[in-house]
PDB file of C-alpha atoms in Angstrom:
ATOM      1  CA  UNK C  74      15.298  13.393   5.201  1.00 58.00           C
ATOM      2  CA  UNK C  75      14.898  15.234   1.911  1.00 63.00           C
ATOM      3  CA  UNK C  76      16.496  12.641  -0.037  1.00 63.00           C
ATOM      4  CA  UNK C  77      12.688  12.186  -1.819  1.00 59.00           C
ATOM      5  CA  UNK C  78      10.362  14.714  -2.781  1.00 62.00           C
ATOM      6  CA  UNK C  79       6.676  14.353  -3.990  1.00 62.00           C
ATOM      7  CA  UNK C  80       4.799  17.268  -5.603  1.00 65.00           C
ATOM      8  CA  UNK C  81       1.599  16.852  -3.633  1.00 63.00           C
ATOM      9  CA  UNK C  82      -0.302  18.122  -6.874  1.00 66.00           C
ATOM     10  CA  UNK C  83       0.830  15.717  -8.643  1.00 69.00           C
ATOM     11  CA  UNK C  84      -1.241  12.471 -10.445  1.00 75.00           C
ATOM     12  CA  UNK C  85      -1.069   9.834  -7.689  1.00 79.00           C
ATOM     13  CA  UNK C  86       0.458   7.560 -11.113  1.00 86.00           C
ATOM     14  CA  UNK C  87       3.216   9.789 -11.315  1.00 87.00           C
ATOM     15  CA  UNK C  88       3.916   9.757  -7.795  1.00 85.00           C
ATOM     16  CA  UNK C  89       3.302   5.911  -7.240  1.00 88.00           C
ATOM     17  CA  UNK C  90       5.586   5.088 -10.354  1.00 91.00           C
ATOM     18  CA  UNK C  91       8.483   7.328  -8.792  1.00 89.00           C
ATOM     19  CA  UNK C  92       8.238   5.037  -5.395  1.00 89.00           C
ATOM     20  CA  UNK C  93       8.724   2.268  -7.651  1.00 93.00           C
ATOM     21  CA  UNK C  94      11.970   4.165  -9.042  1.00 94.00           C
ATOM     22  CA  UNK C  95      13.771   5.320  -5.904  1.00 91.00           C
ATOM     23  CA  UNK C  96      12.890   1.544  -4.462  1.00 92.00           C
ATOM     24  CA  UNK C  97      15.183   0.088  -7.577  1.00 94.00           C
ATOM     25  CA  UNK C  98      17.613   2.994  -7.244  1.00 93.00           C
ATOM     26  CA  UNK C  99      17.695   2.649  -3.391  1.00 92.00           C
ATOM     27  CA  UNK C 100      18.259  -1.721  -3.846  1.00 91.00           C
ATOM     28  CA  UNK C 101      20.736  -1.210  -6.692  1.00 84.00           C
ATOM     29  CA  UNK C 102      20.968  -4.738  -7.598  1.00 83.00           C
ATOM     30  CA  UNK C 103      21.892  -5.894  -4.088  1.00 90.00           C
ATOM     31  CA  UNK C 104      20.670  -8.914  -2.222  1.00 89.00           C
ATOM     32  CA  UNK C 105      18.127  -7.167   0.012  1.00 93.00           C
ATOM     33  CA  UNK C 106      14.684  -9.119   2.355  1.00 96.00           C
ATOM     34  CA  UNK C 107      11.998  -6.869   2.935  1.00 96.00           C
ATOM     35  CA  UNK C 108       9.577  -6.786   6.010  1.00 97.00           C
ATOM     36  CA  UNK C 109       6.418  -5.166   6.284  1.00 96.00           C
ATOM     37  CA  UNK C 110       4.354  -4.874   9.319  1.00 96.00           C
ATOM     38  CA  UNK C 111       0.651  -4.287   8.598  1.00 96.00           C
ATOM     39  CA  UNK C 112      -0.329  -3.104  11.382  1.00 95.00           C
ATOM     40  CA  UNK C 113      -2.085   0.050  12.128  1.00 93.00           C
ATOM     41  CA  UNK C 114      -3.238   0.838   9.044  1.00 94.00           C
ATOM     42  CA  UNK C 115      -4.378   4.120   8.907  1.00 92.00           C
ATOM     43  CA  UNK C 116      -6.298   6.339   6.257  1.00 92.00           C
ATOM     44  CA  UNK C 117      -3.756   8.323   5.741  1.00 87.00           C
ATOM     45  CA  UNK C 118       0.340   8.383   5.298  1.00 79.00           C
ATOM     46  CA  UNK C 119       1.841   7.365   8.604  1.00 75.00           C
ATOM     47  CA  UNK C 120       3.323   9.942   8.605  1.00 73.00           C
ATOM     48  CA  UNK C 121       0.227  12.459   8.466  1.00 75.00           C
ATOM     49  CA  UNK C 122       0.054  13.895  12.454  1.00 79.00           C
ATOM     50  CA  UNK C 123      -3.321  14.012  11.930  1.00 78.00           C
ATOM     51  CA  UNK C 124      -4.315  10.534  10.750  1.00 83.00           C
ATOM     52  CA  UNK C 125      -7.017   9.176  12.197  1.00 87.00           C
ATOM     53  CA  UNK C 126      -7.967   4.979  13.937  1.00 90.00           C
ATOM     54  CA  UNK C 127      -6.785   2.134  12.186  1.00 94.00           C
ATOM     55  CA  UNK C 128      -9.034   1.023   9.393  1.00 95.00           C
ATOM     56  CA  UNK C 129      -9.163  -2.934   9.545  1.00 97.00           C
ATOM     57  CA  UNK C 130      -7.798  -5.312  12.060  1.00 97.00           C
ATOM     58  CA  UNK C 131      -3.682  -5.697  12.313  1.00 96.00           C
ATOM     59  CA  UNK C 132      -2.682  -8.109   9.578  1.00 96.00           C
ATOM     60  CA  UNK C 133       0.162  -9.024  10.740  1.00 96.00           C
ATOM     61  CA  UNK C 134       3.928  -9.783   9.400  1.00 97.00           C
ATOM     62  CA  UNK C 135       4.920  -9.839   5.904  1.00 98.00           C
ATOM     63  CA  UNK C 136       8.712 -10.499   4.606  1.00 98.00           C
ATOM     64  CA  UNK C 137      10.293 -11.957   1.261  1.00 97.00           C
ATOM     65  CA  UNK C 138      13.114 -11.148  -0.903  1.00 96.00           C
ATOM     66  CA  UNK C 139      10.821  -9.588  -3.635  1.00 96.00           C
ATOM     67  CA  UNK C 140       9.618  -6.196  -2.184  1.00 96.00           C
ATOM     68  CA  UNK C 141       6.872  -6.198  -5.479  1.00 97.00           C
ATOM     69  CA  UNK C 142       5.570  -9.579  -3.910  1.00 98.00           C
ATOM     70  CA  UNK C 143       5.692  -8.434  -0.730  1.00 98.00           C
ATOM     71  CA  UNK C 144       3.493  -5.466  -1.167  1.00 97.00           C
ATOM     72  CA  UNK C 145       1.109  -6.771  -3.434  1.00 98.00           C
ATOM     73  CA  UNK C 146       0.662  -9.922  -0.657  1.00 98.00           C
ATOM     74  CA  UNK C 147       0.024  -7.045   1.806  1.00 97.00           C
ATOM     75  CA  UNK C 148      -2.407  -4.955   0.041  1.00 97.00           C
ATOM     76  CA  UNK C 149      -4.527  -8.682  -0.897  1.00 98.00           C
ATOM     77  CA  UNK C 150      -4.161  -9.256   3.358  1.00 97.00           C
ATOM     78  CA  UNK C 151      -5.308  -5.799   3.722  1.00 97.00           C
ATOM     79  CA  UNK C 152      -8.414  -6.049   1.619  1.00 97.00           C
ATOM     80  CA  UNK C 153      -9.431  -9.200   2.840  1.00 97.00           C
ATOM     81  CA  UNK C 154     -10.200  -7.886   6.568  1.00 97.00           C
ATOM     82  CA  UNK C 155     -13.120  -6.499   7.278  1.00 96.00           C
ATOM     83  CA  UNK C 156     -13.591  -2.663   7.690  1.00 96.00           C
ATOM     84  CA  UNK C 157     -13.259  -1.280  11.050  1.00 96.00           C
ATOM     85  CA  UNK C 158     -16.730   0.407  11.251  1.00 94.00           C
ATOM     86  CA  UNK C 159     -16.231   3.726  12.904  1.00 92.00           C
ATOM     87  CA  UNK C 160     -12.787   4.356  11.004  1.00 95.00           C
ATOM     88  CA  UNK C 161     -12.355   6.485   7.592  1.00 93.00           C
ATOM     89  CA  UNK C 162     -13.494   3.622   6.290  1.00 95.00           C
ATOM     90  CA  UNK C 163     -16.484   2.104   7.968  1.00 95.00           C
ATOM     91  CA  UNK C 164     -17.919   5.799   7.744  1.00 94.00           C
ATOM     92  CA  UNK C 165     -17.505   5.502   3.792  1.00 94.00           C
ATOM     93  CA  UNK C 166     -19.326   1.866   3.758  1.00 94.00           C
ATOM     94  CA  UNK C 167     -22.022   4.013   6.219  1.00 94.00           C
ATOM     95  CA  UNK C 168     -22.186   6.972   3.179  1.00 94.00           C
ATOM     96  CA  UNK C 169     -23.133   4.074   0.740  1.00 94.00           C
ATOM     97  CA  UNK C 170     -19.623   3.976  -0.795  1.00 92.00           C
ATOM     98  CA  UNK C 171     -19.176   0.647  -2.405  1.00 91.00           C
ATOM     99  CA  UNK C 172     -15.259  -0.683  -3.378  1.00 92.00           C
ATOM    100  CA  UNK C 173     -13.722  -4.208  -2.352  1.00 93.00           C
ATOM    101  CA  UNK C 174      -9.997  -2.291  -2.177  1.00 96.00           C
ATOM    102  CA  UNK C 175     -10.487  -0.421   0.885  1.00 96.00           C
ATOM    103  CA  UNK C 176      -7.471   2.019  -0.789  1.00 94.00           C
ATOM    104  CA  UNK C 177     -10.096   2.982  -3.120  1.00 94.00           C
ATOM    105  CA  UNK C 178     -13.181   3.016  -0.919  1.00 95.00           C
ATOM    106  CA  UNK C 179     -11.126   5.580   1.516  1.00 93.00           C
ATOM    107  CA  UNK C 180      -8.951   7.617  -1.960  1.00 91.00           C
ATOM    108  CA  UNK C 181     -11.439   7.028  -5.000  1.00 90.00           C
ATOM    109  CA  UNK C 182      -8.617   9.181  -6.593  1.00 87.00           C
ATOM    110  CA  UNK C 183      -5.512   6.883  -6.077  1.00 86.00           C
ATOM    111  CA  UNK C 184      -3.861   4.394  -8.078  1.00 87.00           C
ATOM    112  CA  UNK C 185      -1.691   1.978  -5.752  1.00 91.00           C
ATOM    113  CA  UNK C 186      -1.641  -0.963  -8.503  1.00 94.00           C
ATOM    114  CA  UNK C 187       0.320   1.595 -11.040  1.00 94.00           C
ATOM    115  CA  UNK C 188       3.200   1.426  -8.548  1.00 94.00           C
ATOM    116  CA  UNK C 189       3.152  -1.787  -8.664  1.00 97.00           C
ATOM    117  CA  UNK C 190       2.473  -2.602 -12.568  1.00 97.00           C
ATOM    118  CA  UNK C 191       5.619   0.063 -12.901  1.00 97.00           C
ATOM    119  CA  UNK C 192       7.640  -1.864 -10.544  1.00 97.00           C
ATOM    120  CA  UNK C 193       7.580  -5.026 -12.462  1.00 97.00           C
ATOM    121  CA  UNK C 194       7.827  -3.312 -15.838  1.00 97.00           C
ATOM    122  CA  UNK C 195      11.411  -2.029 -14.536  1.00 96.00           C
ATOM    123  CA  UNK C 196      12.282  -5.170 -12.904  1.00 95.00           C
ATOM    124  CA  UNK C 197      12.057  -4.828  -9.039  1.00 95.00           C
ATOM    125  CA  UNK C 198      10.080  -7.879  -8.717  1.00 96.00           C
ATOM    126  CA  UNK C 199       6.817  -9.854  -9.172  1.00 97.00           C
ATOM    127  CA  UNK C 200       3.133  -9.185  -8.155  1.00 97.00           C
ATOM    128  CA  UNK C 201       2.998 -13.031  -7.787  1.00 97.00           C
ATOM    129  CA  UNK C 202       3.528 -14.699  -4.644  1.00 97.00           C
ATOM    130  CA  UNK C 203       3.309 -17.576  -2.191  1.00 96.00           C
ATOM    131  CA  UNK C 204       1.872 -17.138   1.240  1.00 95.00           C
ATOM    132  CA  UNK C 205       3.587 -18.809   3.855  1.00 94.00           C
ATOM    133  CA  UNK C 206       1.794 -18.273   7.588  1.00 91.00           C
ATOM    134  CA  UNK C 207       3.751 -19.341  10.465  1.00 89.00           C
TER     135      UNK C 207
END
């Protein structure tokens, strides 16, 4: 706790970008495998105590040794559901919002793919994957 710290006010960039950093400081070069549930997913950080119903379906289970591929196979997953009507997000499609990346349709204002454009530029990984279901 404490070891990270986000200035709220900042551009969503800036703050996506620094994930990217700490992940490569926090690996250091070791062999790590990553594992990502997407499950859940909710309209706002998980760890918000005031989030609100999941926005799609459970995805499922996602795992690799590249934590860039990893992500970037979960966010494609993610936007290939379909929107859970009466969540955050279903009551944006109901406004007449219109965006295939349901990160966008809920956060017009975020930028999730600088994260992971900045994590390849320092060398974490690769946005490029292949899907394996089991």
């Amino acid at each position: 706790k404490g070891a990270v710290d986000c200035q709220w006010d900042e551009a969503s960039t800036a703050l996506n970008c620094k994930i990217a950093e700490y992940s490569k400081a926090a690996i250091g070069g070791k062999p790590a495998f990553h594992i990502s549930l997407v499950m859940d997913v909710s309209p706002l950080c998980d760890c918000d105590p005031g989030n609100d119903v999941p926005v799609v379906p459970d995805v499922g289970i996602f795992a690799g040794f590249d934590p860039v591929a990893v992500d970037q196979a979960c966010v494609d997953a993610v936007n290939a559901q379909p929107v859970i009507d009466n969540s955050f997000a279903g009551k944006r499609l109901a406004q007449g919002k219109k965006d295939p990346d349901v990160f966008h349709l809920m956060h017009p204002d975020t930028d999730w793919e600088a994260g992971l454009d900045h994590a390849v530029k320092i060398g974490l990984g690769t946005r490029e994957y292949e899907l394996v279901r089991i």
